XYZ file of N, CA, C and O in Angstrom:
756
model
N 0.888 -1.290 -0.215
C -0.044 0.111 -0.137
C 0.910 1.134 -0.194
O 1.983 1.286 0.551
N 0.328 1.953 -0.937
C 1.104 3.704 -0.805
C 1.159 4.384 0.325
O 0.143 4.141 1.213
N 2.159 5.032 0.544
C 2.024 5.979 1.572
C 0.721 7.178 1.890
O 0.019 7.120 2.759
N 0.611 7.775 0.578
C -0.853 8.819 0.226
C -1.990 7.857 0.224
O -2.190 6.839 -0.615
N -3.003 8.246 0.820
C -4.158 8.132 0.250
C -5.017 8.617 -0.686
O -5.055 9.200 -0.991
N -5.658 7.899 -1.008
C -6.498 7.843 -2.420
C -7.325 8.805 -2.291
O -8.312 8.231 -1.420
N -7.723 10.148 -2.695
C -9.021 10.364 -2.419
C -9.473 11.186 -3.947
O -8.863 11.883 -4.598
N -10.648 10.767 -4.194
C -11.487 10.900 -5.562
C -11.779 12.297 -5.317
O -12.490 12.807 -4.575
N -11.791 13.283 -6.281
C -12.159 14.475 -6.414
C -14.018 14.297 -6.942
O -13.888 14.545 -7.943
N -14.682 14.098 -5.913
C -15.748 13.826 -6.581
C -16.724 15.194 -6.698
O -17.782 15.415 -7.624
N -16.141 16.292 -5.703
C -16.639 17.712 -6.332
C -16.055 18.190 -7.739
O -17.156 18.703 -8.587
N -15.092 17.746 -8.471
C -14.695 18.039 -9.891
C -15.952 17.055 -10.748
O -16.540 17.507 -11.539
N -15.918 16.031 -10.734
C -17.152 15.096 -10.946
C -18.442 15.843 -10.702
O -19.071 15.617 -11.999
N -19.014 16.205 -10.118
C -20.290 16.730 -9.657
C -19.993 17.969 -10.461
O -21.240 18.480 -11.068
N -19.388 18.869 -10.598
C -19.382 20.096 -11.262
C -19.156 19.707 -12.830
O -20.141 20.439 -13.221
N -18.386 18.677 -13.257
C -18.702 18.294 -14.742
C -20.456 17.986 -14.857
O -20.506 17.896 -15.979
N -20.748 16.908 -14.207
C -22.209 16.370 -14.324
C -23.272 17.513 -14.246
O -23.963 17.987 -14.739
N -22.803 18.816 -13.212
C -23.610 19.751 -13.250
C -23.704 20.612 -14.608
O -24.666 21.336 -14.799
N -22.607 20.837 -15.309
C -22.288 21.717 -16.723
C -23.068 20.777 -17.485
O -23.894 21.311 -18.183
N -23.082 19.139 -17.531
C -23.992 18.707 -18.726
C -25.501 18.791 -18.409
O -26.025 19.437 -19.314
N -26.150 19.274 -16.921
C -27.455 19.679 -16.503
C -27.607 20.969 -16.914
O -28.683 21.275 -17.529
N -26.844 21.590 -16.856
C -26.882 23.212 -17.348
C -27.345 23.729 -18.705
O -27.751 24.224 -19.292
N -26.162 22.679 -19.271
C -26.122 22.948 -20.976
C -27.461 22.497 -21.527
O -27.828 22.895 -22.113
N -27.960 21.156 -20.726
C -29.575 20.640 -21.239
C -30.827 21.794 -20.887
O -31.386 22.058 -21.811
N -30.233 22.402 -19.675
C -31.332 23.447 -19.204
C -31.594 24.829 -20.348
O -32.808 24.917 -21.225
N -30.186 25.053 -20.882
C -30.188 25.924 -22.032
C -30.591 25.619 -23.143
O -31.726 26.456 -23.984
N -30.248 24.390 -23.957
C -31.308 23.795 -24.624
C -32.439 23.701 -24.535
O -32.950 23.805 -25.910
N -32.965 23.340 -23.262
C -34.399 23.337 -23.382
C -35.302 24.570 -23.544
O -36.201 24.959 -24.166
N -34.291 25.330 -23.209
C -35.383 26.947 -23.005
C -35.006 27.499 -24.340
O -36.165 28.005 -24.470
N -33.841 26.794 -25.197
C -34.296 27.747 -26.706
C -35.474 27.037 -27.607
O -35.758 27.494 -28.532
N -36.065 25.863 -26.618
C -36.859 25.261 -27.584
C -38.544 25.978 -27.727
O -38.701 26.321 -26.258
N -39.071 25.788 -28.131
C -40.255 26.963 -28.517
C -41.375 25.945 -28.152
O -41.826 25.471 -29.154
N -41.926 26.535 -27.104
C -43.121 25.940 -26.780
C -44.252 26.498 -27.271
O -43.916 27.671 -27.668
N -45.649 26.499 -26.936
C -46.427 27.264 -27.632
C -46.453 28.581 -26.468
O -47.153 29.660 -26.716
N -45.556 28.753 -25.636
C -45.874 30.136 -24.509
C -44.244 30.829 -25.011
O -43.759 30.505 -25.639
N -44.812 32.092 -24.838
C -43.509 33.140 -25.131
C -42.794 33.464 -23.854
O -43.500 32.896 -23.103
N -41.559 33.445 -24.196
C -40.336 33.352 -22.791
C -39.312 34.139 -23.426
O -38.805 33.563 -24.698
N -38.922 34.858 -22.882
C -37.548 36.018 -22.899
C -36.038 34.604 -23.020
O -35.246 35.028 -24.138
N -35.996 33.862 -22.485
C -35.321 32.861 -22.438
C -35.145 31.828 -24.344
O -34.158 31.668 -24.346
N -36.310 31.878 -24.764
C -35.963 31.448 -25.887
C -35.018 32.450 -26.972
O -34.837 31.619 -28.172
N -34.733 33.782 -26.224
C -33.743 34.303 -27.639
C -32.548 34.273 -26.964
O -31.477 34.655 -27.490
N -32.356 33.691 -25.883
C -30.732 33.399 -25.383
C -29.744 33.029 -26.128
O -28.744 33.569 -26.463
N -30.355 31.840 -27.275
C -29.107 31.448 -28.137
C -28.588 32.725 -29.343
O -28.197 32.345 -30.094
N -30.062 33.409 -29.397
C -29.512 34.417 -30.682
C -28.907 35.571 -30.345
O -28.658 36.426 -29.580
N -28.011 35.877 -31.215
C -27.080 36.651 -31.684
C -27.281 38.086 -32.470
O -27.492 37.370 -33.591
N -26.867 39.181 -32.305
C -27.238 40.282 -33.576
C -25.755 40.620 -34.025
O -24.754 40.784 -33.135
N -25.550 40.871 -35.180
C -24.122 41.466 -35.523
C -24.505 42.995 -35.215
O -25.191 43.781 -35.690
N -23.542 43.567 -34.220
C -23.398 44.466 -33.239
C -22.160 45.694 -33.452
O -21.495 44.469 -32.781
N -22.260 46.457 -33.945
C -20.884 47.098 -33.586
C -19.533 46.089 -34.086
O -18.257 46.317 -33.464
N -19.885 45.661 -35.188
C -18.758 44.551 -35.921
C -18.671 43.243 -35.029
O -17.369 42.523 -35.193
N -19.420 42.796 -34.182
C -19.348 41.933 -33.484
C -20.510 41.043 -33.144
O -21.691 41.525 -33.200
N -20.827 39.825 -32.981
C -21.701 38.889 -32.609
C -22.282 39.533 -31.073
O -21.198 39.232 -30.132
N -23.357 40.027 -30.779
C -23.603 40.264 -29.722
C -25.162 39.849 -29.415
O -26.148 39.800 -30.051
N -25.320 38.993 -27.809
C -26.574 38.823 -27.394
C -27.419 39.405 -27.422
O -27.147 40.534 -27.272
N -28.500 39.190 -28.109
C -29.539 39.861 -28.293
C -30.090 40.880 -27.303
O -30.673 42.020 -26.722
N -29.937 40.383 -25.806
C -30.112 41.018 -24.661
C -29.545 42.465 -24.319
O -29.693 42.915 -23.546
N -28.136 42.265 -25.079
C -27.538 43.379 -24.940
C -27.508 44.284 -25.739
O -26.644 45.263 -25.851
N -28.376 44.141 -26.475
C -28.686 45.587 -27.678
C -30.126 45.824 -27.430
O -30.788 46.966 -28.296
N -31.219 45.108 -26.405
C -32.559 45.890 -25.829
C -32.771 45.157 -24.972
O -32.543 43.923 -24.575
N -34.070 45.616 -24.548
C -34.905 45.211 -23.531
C -35.496 43.920 -23.627
O -36.520 44.234 -24.806
N -35.628 42.899 -23.180
C -36.425 41.915 -23.769
C -37.554 41.607 -23.056
O -37.331 41.461 -21.597
N -38.974 41.663 -23.320
C -40.147 41.612 -22.509
C -41.186 40.474 -22.884
O -41.008 40.542 -23.742
N -41.861 40.274 -21.865
C -42.882 39.259 -22.282
C -44.342 39.833 -22.151
O -44.963 39.397 -20.593
N -45.085 40.688 -22.883
C -46.081 41.525 -22.254
C -47.369 40.689 -22.285
O -48.363 40.771 -21.298
N -47.298 39.564 -23.081
C -48.414 38.813 -22.961
C -48.297 37.433 -23.171
O -47.170 36.992 -23.856
N -49.032 36.342 -23.073
C -48.412 35.171 -23.154
C -48.070 34.376 -24.372
O -46.921 33.748 -24.894
N -48.342 35.154 -25.750
C -47.924 34.591 -26.932
C -47.458 36.118 -27.273
O -47.167 36.378 -29.178
N -46.505 36.540 -26.827
C -45.871 38.213 -27.325
C -44.576 38.384 -26.828
O -44.590 38.356 -25.597
N -43.339 38.380 -27.525
C -42.408 38.695 -27.001
C -41.859 39.957 -27.266
O -41.983 40.254 -28.710
N -41.429 41.222 -26.591
C -40.994 42.083 -27.498
C -39.387 42.418 -27.303
O -39.107 42.089 -26.027
N -38.755 43.370 -28.065
C -37.818 43.930 -27.867
C -37.591 45.320 -28.136
O -37.848 45.645 -29.108
N -37.387 45.869 -27.241
C -37.113 47.222 -27.256
C -35.436 47.891 -27.642
O -34.829 48.013 -26.308
N -35.424 47.919 -28.643
C -33.747 48.076 -29.310
C -33.437 49.614 -28.803
O -34.321 50.298 -29.051
N -31.931 49.554 -28.089
C -31.913 50.743 -27.522
C -31.305 51.441 -28.888
O -31.352 52.929 -28.821
N -30.450 50.968 -29.675
C -30.119 51.863 -30.640
C -30.717 51.805 -31.718
O -31.105 50.274 -32.873
N -31.590 52.863 -33.004
C -32.775 52.477 -33.781
C -31.496 52.049 -34.863
O -32.367 51.129 -35.989
N -30.563 52.472 -35.023
C -29.560 51.742 -36.135
C -29.573 50.187 -36.237
O -29.292 49.416 -37.164
N -29.735 49.439 -35.169
C -29.746 47.893 -34.986
C -31.032 47.149 -35.168
O -31.444 46.072 -35.241
N -32.291 48.089 -35.467
C -33.715 47.305 -35.241
C -33.298 46.291 -36.382
O -33.829 45.233 -36.606
N -32.966 46.561 -37.909
C -32.838 45.597 -38.906
C -32.236 44.701 -38.376
O -32.409 43.596 -39.202
N -30.738 44.741 -37.703
C -30.101 43.514 -37.426
C -30.716 42.757 -36.637
O -30.778 41.470 -36.838
N -31.410 43.050 -35.504
C -31.855 42.351 -34.564
C -33.173 41.893 -35.641
O -33.449 40.458 -35.407
N -34.096 42.190 -36.471
C -35.026 41.175 -36.923
C -34.190 40.329 -38.180
O -35.056 39.101 -37.685
N -33.206 41.037 -38.472
C -32.298 39.841 -39.388
C -31.963 38.171 -38.918
O -32.063 37.419 -39.069
N -31.550 39.040 -37.227
C -30.919 37.737 -36.645
C -32.007 36.918 -36.212
O -31.737 35.545 -36.113
N -33.237 37.354 -35.477
C -34.354 36.655 -35.091
C -35.045 35.816 -36.150
O -35.109 34.554 -36.348
N -34.988 36.342 -37.498
C -35.265 35.656 -38.829
C -34.756 34.414 -39.462
O -34.843 33.099 -39.759
N -32.911 34.794 -39.154
C -31.952 33.609 -39.555
C -32.008 32.519 -38.275
O -30.890 31.701 -38.528
N -32.660 32.932 -37.205
C -31.980 31.987 -36.000
C -33.156 30.519 -35.905
O -32.488 29.812 -35.001
N -33.754 30.303 -36.783
C -34.373 28.898 -36.851
C -35.383 28.977 -35.981
O -36.242 27.998 -35.681
N -36.185 30.086 -35.077
C -37.027 30.034 -34.370
C -38.468 29.960 -35.116
O -39.345 29.780 -34.131
N -38.320 29.957 -36.519
C -39.911 30.005 -36.825
C -40.639 31.198 -36.485
O -42.164 31.508 -36.530
N -40.247 32.671 -36.098
C -41.156 33.483 -35.681
C -40.861 34.569 -36.605
O -39.733 35.089 -37.303
N -41.904 35.203 -37.367
C -41.468 36.709 -38.214
C -41.523 37.914 -37.253
O -42.658 38.184 -37.070
N -41.057 38.847 -37.293
C -40.450 39.946 -36.355
C -41.684 40.755 -36.804
O -41.363 40.890 -38.320
N -42.277 41.719 -36.383
C -43.131 42.763 -36.935
C -42.355 43.798 -36.051
O -42.089 44.021 -35.011
N -42.133 45.124 -36.490
C -41.444 46.538 -36.013
C -42.354 47.428 -35.963
O -43.056 48.114 -36.682
N -42.139 48.347 -34.818
C -42.915 49.247 -34.655
C -42.010 50.347 -34.042
O -41.868 50.472 -33.041
N -41.414 51.221 -34.679
C -40.301 52.115 -34.585
C -38.825 51.311 -34.222
O -38.454 50.463 -34.942
N -38.608 51.531 -32.410
C -37.269 50.502 -32.166
C -38.088 49.396 -31.377
O -37.157 48.611 -31.033
N -39.501 49.189 -31.343
C -39.562 47.598 -30.771
C -40.061 47.176 -31.958
O -40.775 46.901 -32.657
N -39.742 45.875 -31.508
C -39.414 44.325 -32.577
C -40.529 43.673 -31.585
O -40.063 43.054 -30.644
N -41.445 43.275 -32.432
C -42.499 42.305 -31.827
C -42.495 40.779 -32.698
O -42.584 40.996 -33.754
N -42.327 40.013 -31.603
C -42.507 38.597 -31.577
C -43.609 38.076 -31.681
O -43.833 37.531 -30.525
N -44.583 37.659 -32.570
C -46.088 37.143 -32.326
C -45.793 35.778 -32.221
O -45.318 34.944 -32.723
N -45.832 34.785 -31.017
C -45.656 33.213 -31.082
C -46.658 32.555 -31.467
O -47.714 32.519 -31.055
N -46.347 32.048 -32.630
C -48.011 31.053 -33.310
C -48.483 29.949 -32.521
O -47.211 29.556 -32.027
N -49.501 29.303 -32.685
C -50.107 28.142 -32.174
C -48.995 26.975 -32.890
O -48.917 27.276 -33.541
N -48.206 25.892 -31.849
C -47.979 24.827 -32.246
C -48.882 24.025 -33.065
O -50.046 23.678 -32.264
N -48.446 23.444 -33.881
C -49.525 22.315 -34.603
C -49.002 20.874 -34.168
O -47.795 20.720 -33.299
N -50.076 20.022 -33.949
C -49.704 18.759 -33.319
C -48.305 18.416 -33.720
O -47.691 17.737 -33.050
N -48.345 18.196 -35.265
C -47.000 17.604 -35.903
C -45.804 18.213 -35.004
O -44.303 17.105 -34.821
N -45.569 19.833 -35.278
C -44.663 20.228 -34.536
C -44.027 20.153 -33.165
O -42.933 19.865 -32.854
N -45.124 19.968 -32.423
C -45.189 19.545 -30.966
C -44.414 18.298 -30.894
O -43.484 18.204 -30.475
N -44.654 17.399 -31.639
C -44.189 15.976 -31.528
C -42.787 16.109 -32.349
O -41.756 15.642 -31.516
N -41.958 16.748 -33.426
C -41.080 17.272 -33.571
C -40.194 17.615 -32.220
O -38.997 17.164 -32.485
N -40.792 18.843 -31.705
C -39.827 19.507 -30.785
C -39.725 18.134 -29.544
O -38.838 18.508 -29.053
N -40.353 17.285 -29.297
C -40.509 16.553 -28.499
C -39.754 15.823 -28.819
O -38.502 15.274 -27.701
N -39.278 15.335 -30.015
C -37.920 14.348 -30.360
C -36.659 14.958 -29.755
O -35.914 14.686 -29.557
N -36.915 16.284 -30.609
C -35.317 17.142 -30.252
C -35.232 17.739 -29.022
O -33.729 17.037 -28.624
N -36.166 17.210 -28.103
C -35.919 17.376 -26.692
C -35.191 16.060 -26.085
O -34.354 16.171 -25.386
N -35.858 15.124 -26.555
C -35.230 13.527 -26.297
C -33.859 13.613 -26.790
O -32.846 13.112 -26.040
N -33.549 13.922 -28.067
C -32.062 13.855 -28.381
C -31.209 15.198 -27.679
O -30.168 14.040 -27.105
N -31.866 15.792 -27.005
C -30.596 16.549 -26.274
C -30.830 16.174 -24.635
O -29.676 16.158 -24.122
N -31.538 15.328 -24.293
C -31.517 14.758 -22.961
C -30.582 13.462 -23.097
O -29.686 13.435 -22.437
N -30.481 12.942 -24.536
C -29.672 11.946 -24.401
C -28.281 12.285 -24.280
O -27.472 11.705 -24.065
N -28.316 13.381 -25.204
C -26.714 14.031 -25.195
C -25.993 14.182 -23.484
O -25.091 14.038 -23.497
N -26.961 14.663 -23.222
C -26.757 15.226 -21.755
C -26.358 13.714 -21.089
O -25.757 14.058 -19.908
N -27.163 12.693 -21.207
C -27.075 11.442 -20.398
C -25.811 10.871 -20.825
O -24.642 10.216 -20.378
N -25.279 11.017 -22.121
C -23.854 10.731 -22.634
C -22.973 11.364 -22.200
O -21.621 10.876 -21.244
N -22.717 12.589 -21.656
C -21.730 13.529 -21.244
C -21.601 13.177 -19.530
O -20.687 13.030 -19.073
N -22.888 12.536 -19.150
C -22.702 12.582 -17.798
C -22.030 11.149 -17.468
O -21.143 10.730 -16.606
N -22.145 10.109 -18.435
C -22.159 8.805 -18.639
C -19.949 8.769 -18.773
O -19.433 7.887 -17.818
N -19.720 10.147 -19.665
C -18.413 10.005 -19.849
C -17.638 10.311 -18.481
O -16.965 10.136 -18.428
N -18.660 11.356 -17.892
C -17.520 11.854 -16.510
C -17.821 10.857 -15.490
O -16.624 10.547 -14.750
N -18.628 9.802 -15.617
C -18.852 8.558 -14.591
C -17.760 7.815 -14.839
O -16.698 7.016 -14.227
N -17.548 7.621 -16.485
C -16.242 6.768 -16.913
C -14.901 7.162 -16.436
O -13.916 6.653 -16.159
N -14.490 8.747 -16.635
C -13.260 9.312 -16.174
C -13.273 8.973 -14.873
O -12.035 8.440 -14.177
N -13.803 8.975 -13.954
C -14.332 8.754 -12.383
C -13.706 7.223 -11.952
O -12.643 7.240 -11.416
N -14.588 6.459 -13.009
C -14.176 5.271 -12.454
C -12.647 4.604 -13.174
O -11.924 3.664 -12.389
N -12.303 4.954 -14.146
C -11.127 5.277 -14.696
C -10.253 5.352 -13.786
O -9.202 4.500 -13.289
N -10.064 6.806 -12.819
C -9.198 7.198 -11.328
C -8.885 5.939 -10.869
O -8.320 5.825 -10.138
N -10.474 5.798 -10.386
C -10.299 4.587 -9.507
C -9.634 3.284 -9.462
O -8.879 2.528 -8.989
N -9.857 2.836 -10.872
C -9.384 1.832 -11.356
C -7.641 1.988 -11.505
O -6.724 1.266 -10.886
N -6.929 2.902 -11.784
C -5.391 3.220 -11.829
C -5.091 3.400 -10.434
O -4.131 2.756 -10.297
N -5.671 3.959 -9.384
C -5.377 4.127 -8.169
C -5.329 2.782 -7.637
O -4.436 2.324 -6.991
N -6.122 1.900 -7.785
C -6.273 0.204 -7.540
C -4.898 -0.366 -8.004
O -4.630 -0.865 -7.635
N -4.984 -0.346 -9.283
C -3.771 -0.815 -9.681
C -2.592 -0.226 -9.372
O -0.982 -1.043 -9.414
N -2.148 0.769 -9.328
C -0.810 1.579 -8.546
C -1.135 1.134 -6.971
O 0.241 1.753 -6.607
N -2.042 0.546 -6.479
C -1.564 0.054 -5.240
C -2.032 1.006 -4.032
O -1.771 0.808 -2.908
N -2.718 2.549 -4.724
C -3.445 3.104 -3.588
C -4.659 3.134 -3.069
O -5.002 3.655 -2.161
N -5.354 2.169 -3.066
C -6.778 1.715 -2.762
C -6.950 0.214 -2.708
O -6.037 -0.704 -3.559
N -7.976 -0.040 -1.527
C -7.939 -1.839 -1.210
C -9.245 -1.909 -1.932
O -9.793 -1.247 -2.638
N -9.417 -3.314 -1.682
C -10.517 -3.427 -2.786
C -11.904 -3.062 -1.781
O -12.703 -2.577 -2.519
N -11.943 -2.811 -0.705
C -13.361 -2.257 0.011
C -13.046 -0.878 -0.533
O -14.413 -0.057 -0.780
N -12.134 0.092 -0.199
C -12.223 1.294 -1.157
C -12.454 2.020 -2.273
O -13.077 2.557 -2.500
N -12.068 0.877 -3.360
C -12.062 0.586 -4.491
C -14.132 0.403 -4.720
O -14.552 1.654 -5.225
N -14.579 -0.331 -3.978
C -16.089 -0.282 -3.853
C -16.774 0.865 -3.738
O -17.792 1.224 -3.996
N -16.062 1.803 -2.622
C -16.569 2.459 -1.622
C -16.942 3.728 -2.908
O -17.642 4.359 -3.018
N -15.690 4.115 -3.661
C -15.895 5.321 -4.638
C -16.371 5.045 -5.933
O -17.037 5.627 -6.201
N -16.243 3.386 -5.955
C -17.187 3.231 -7.238
C -18.684 3.482 -7.389
O -19.358 3.896 -8.058
N -19.291 3.194 -5.735
C -20.602 3.065 -5.423
C -20.773 4.970 -5.278
O -21.595 5.350 -5.950
N -19.854 5.181 -4.963
C -20.004 6.767 -4.717
C -20.349 7.416 -5.870
O -21.168 8.229 -6.204
N -19.292 6.864 -7.074
C -19.569 7.750 -8.414
C -20.885 7.049 -9.091
O -21.641 8.084 -9.637
N -21.245 6.020 -8.815
C -22.738 5.439 -9.341
C -23.603 5.936 -9.158
O -24.555 6.347 -9.606
N -23.594 6.411 -7.830
C -24.656 6.980 -7.263
C -25.274 8.301 -7.643
O -26.421 9.055 -7.731
N -23.706 9.486 -7.883
C -24.023 10.696 -7.964
C -24.380 10.420 -9.759
O -25.023 11.416 -10.079
N -23.923 9.601 -10.387
C -24.219 9.179 -11.790
C -26.056 9.153 -11.752
O -26.759 9.677 -12.894
N -26.210 8.178 -11.394
C -27.724 8.033 -10.959
C -28.591 8.933 -10.615
O -29.825 9.178 -11.220
N -28.271 9.912 -9.956
C -29.028 11.054 -9.409
C -28.694 12.221 -10.838
O -29.879 12.676 -11.034
N -27.868 12.405 -11.534
C -27.895 13.034 -12.148
C -28.871 12.469 -13.725
O -29.632 13.449 -14.236
N -28.337 11.265 -13.939
C -29.459 10.491 -14.644
C -31.090 11.033 -14.667
O -31.550 11.073 -15.296
N -31.414 10.460 -13.369
C -32.632 10.588 -12.910
C -33.007 12.373 -13.099
O -34.210 12.579 -13.912
N -32.041 13.108 -12.956
C -32.707 14.706 -13.107
C -32.930 15.052 -14.526
O -33.797 15.760 -15.113
N -32.072 14.419 -15.329
C -32.366 14.477 -16.981
C -33.674 14.072 -16.945
O -34.381 14.887 -17.898
N -34.082 12.464 -17.084
C -35.022 12.139 -17.288
C -36.241 13.254 -16.653
O -37.547 13.382 -17.290
N -36.247 13.677 -15.255
C -37.352 14.395 -15.021
C -37.571 15.339 -16.037
O -38.656 16.037 -16.129
N -36.279 16.158 -15.841
C -36.320 17.274 -16.668
C -37.012 17.205 -18.174
O -37.714 18.306 -19.012
N -36.380 16.188 -18.697
C -36.954 15.881 -20.277
C -38.801 15.576 -20.217
O -39.566 15.957 -20.565
N -39.120 15.091 -19.064
C -40.391 14.736 -18.847
C -41.324 15.828 -18.541
O -42.394 16.024 -19.305
N -40.561 16.689 -17.987
C -41.082 18.008 -17.709
C -41.178 19.170 -18.965
O -42.293 19.179 -19.258
N -40.109 18.887 -19.620
C -40.260 19.714 -21.022
C -41.207 19.340 -22.359
O -41.984 19.935 -22.797
N -41.130 17.923 -22.352
C -42.228 17.273 -23.051
C -43.951 17.927 -22.829
O -44.198 17.717 -23.793
N -43.809 17.516 -21.522
C -45.338 17.882 -21.139
C -45.719 19.286 -21.472
O -46.611 19.468 -21.746
N -44.769 20.220 -21.286
C -45.068 21.819 -21.448
C -45.284 21.743 -23.225
O -45.732 22.391 -23.603
N -44.063 21.132 -24.065
C -44.464 21.346 -25.276
C -45.802 20.778 -26.038
O -46.684 20.869 -26.739
N -46.445 19.554 -25.311
C -47.464 19.113 -25.545
C -48.585 19.747 -25.316
O -49.852 19.272 -25.645
N -48.782 20.413 -24.115
C -49.605 21.347 -23.247
C -50.366 22.329 -24.530
O -49.680 22.804 -25.233
N -51.581 21.913 -24.589
C -52.054 23.242 -25.885
C -52.675 23.998 -24.738
O -53.338 23.966 -23.981
């Protein structure tokens, strides 16, 4: 047995799994349900002042009613750029402009489009599960290496493997719950 005791950095593993979860939440937020939400514009960037700028840094994003998002553009010269960014974003929304205010009416989703969105949500969730399992594999590899280097007893190896597996199960369960909620939200008429 080596002099130093092996301690697995579970905080690092947990932080990386949490990263997969927050990335999933961002992807889910960009999926358009039948409701208006300011977060649906988060992935959209505008060509402003010679660089790509998040839409919320060129204007105030509001949701005045359930089926409408408005952007009050601060610089009148950027109104066209904001419209263009929204049309090219793949959100499927046609902006309407009134002075410096860009209005985004959110159309009703038809049944087919809702099914497509639930499939996309399922793909996002699967990517998150894969990322979490990759972190798990990294942790298990560290444990196996420590065991083969003589830093871990059989019991300690089992303890750390159980620790990593329980963390993995917890995050996979969170992904499944998030997916279930998102699909419910999408299918709600």
